[in-house]
Coordinates of C-alpha atoms in Angstrom, one line a residue:
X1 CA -145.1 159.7 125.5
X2 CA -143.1 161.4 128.0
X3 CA -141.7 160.4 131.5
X4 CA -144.6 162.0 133.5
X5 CA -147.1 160.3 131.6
X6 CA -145.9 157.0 131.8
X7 CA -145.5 157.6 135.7
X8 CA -148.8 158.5 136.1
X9 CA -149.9 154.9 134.2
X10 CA -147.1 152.9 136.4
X11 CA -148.4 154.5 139.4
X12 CA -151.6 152.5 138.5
X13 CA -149.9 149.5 137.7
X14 CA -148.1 149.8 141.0
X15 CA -151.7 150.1 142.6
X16 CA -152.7 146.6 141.0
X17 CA -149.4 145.3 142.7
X18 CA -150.3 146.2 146.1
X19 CA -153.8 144.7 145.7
X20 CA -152.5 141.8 144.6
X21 CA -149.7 141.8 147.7
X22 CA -152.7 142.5 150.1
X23 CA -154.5 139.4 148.6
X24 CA -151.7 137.2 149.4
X25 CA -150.1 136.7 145.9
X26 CA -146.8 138.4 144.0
X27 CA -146.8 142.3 144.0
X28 CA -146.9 142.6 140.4
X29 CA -148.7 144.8 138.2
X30 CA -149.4 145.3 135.0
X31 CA -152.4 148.0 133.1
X32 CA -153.2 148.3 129.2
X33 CA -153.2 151.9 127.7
X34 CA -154.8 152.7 124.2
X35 CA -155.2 156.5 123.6
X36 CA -154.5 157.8 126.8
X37 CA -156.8 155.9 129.0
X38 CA -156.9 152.3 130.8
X39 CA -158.5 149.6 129.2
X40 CA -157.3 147.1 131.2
X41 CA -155.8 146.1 134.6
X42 CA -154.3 143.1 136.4
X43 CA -152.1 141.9 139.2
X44 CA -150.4 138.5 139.3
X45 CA -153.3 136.1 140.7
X46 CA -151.2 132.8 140.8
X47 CA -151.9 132.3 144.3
X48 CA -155.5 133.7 144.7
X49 CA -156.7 132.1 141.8
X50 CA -154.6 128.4 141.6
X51 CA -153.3 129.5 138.4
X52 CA -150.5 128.5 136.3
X53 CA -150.7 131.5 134.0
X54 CA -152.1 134.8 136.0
X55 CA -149.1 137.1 135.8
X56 CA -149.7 140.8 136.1
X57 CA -149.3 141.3 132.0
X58 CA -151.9 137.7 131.2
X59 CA -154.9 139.1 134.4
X60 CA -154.3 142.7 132.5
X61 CA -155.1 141.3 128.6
X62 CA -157.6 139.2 130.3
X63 CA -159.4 142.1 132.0
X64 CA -159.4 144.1 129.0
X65 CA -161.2 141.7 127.2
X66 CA -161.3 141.0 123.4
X67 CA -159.5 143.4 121.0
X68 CA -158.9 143.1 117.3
X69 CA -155.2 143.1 116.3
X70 CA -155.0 146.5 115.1
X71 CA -156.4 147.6 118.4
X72 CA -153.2 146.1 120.3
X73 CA -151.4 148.0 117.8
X74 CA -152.2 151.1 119.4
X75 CA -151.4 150.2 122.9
X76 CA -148.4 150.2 125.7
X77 CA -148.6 148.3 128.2
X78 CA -147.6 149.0 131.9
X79 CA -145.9 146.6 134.0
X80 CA -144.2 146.8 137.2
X81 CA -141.5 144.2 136.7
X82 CA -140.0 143.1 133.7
X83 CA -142.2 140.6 131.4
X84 CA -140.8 137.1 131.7
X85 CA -141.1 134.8 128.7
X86 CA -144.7 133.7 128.8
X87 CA -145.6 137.3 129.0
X88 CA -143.7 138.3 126.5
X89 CA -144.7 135.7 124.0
X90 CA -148.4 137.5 125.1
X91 CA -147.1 140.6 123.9
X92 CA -145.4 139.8 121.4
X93 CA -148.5 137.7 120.0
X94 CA -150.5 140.2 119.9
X95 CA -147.8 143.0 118.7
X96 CA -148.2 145.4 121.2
X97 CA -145.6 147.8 120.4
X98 CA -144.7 149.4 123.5
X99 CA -143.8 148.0 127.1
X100 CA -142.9 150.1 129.6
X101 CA -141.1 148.7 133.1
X102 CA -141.4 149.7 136.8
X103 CA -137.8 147.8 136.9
X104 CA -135.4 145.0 135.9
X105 CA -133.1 144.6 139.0
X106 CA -135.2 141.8 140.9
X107 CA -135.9 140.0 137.8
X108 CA -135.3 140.5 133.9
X109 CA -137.4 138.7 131.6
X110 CA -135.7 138.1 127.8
X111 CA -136.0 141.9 126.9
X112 CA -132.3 141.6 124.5
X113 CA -135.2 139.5 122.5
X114 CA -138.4 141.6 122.7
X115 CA -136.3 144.5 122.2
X116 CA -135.7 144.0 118.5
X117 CA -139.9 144.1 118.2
X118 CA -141.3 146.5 120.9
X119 CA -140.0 149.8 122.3
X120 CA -139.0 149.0 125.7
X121 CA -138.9 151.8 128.8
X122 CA -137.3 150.9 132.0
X123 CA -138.3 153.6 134.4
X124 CA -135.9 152.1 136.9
X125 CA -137.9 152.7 139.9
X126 CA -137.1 152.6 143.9
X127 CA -140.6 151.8 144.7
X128 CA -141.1 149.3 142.5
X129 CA -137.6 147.5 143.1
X130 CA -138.0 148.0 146.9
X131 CA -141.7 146.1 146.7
X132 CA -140.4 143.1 145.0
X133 CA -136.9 142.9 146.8
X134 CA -138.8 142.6 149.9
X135 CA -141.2 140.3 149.0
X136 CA -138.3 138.3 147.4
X137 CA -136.9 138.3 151.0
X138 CA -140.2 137.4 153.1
X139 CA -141.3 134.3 150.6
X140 CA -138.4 132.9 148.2
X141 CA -140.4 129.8 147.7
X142 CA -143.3 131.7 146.1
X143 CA -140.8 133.8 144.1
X144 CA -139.1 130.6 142.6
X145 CA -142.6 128.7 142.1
X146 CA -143.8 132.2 140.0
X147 CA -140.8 131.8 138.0
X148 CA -140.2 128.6 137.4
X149 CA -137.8 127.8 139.4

């Protein structure tokens, strides 16, 4: 898939972010493509929904429901910051083979290890490092809680 394409599925993902932001949780995103279209969608509901486990890439699998393992096989997966280890180990699991990232600056989940078993795309982007920078700034407590800090 080319660059184009997978800005016009981030730019979803980044979408998901801002709802969850305007909920009052983490601005993180995350969708599920198989064949060119969504299947699933999710934003990091820690907050909202008292959750130890909601990130962006678990609400997305969640939302898009049961798949058989060959259907993950054909999917990439959209997320606006990188996966950290729980959501990786989701990925992983379930062997999709493609992750592709809004941006690794703020935070950079164990990609050197999820490297050698999915393709990985950083798309580097200003917005998405911007929206997570400032959030960073405005609630550090919430940031470290999220991440186990």
């Amino acid at each position: 898939m080319n660059r184009s394409m997978h800005l016009v599925f981030m730019k979803e993902a980044v979408k998901e972010a801002r709802k969850g932001l305007k909920e009052g949780g983490i601005p993180i995103g995350a969708v599920l493509v198989k064949g060119g279209k969504i299947i699933g969608r999710g934003h990091n509901r820690r907050v909202q929904k008292k959750s130890a486990i909601l990130h962006a890439e678990m609400d997305c699998l969640e939302n898009a429901g049961r798949l058989k393992a060959r259907e993950y096989k054909k999917c990439v997966i959209y997320s606006t910051l990188s996966p950290c280890s729980m959501c990786t180990g989701a990925i992983l699991l379930y062997k999709i083979p493609t992750v592709v990232i809004g941006e690794n600056k703020t935070f950079k989940g164990p990609e050197s290890h999820s490297k050698k078993f999915v393709k990985l795309t950083n798309l580097d982007l200003p917005g998405c490092k911007t929206m997570m920078a400032s959030f960073i700034a405005a609630k550090p407590e919430l940031w470290n809680e999220d991440i186990g800090e």
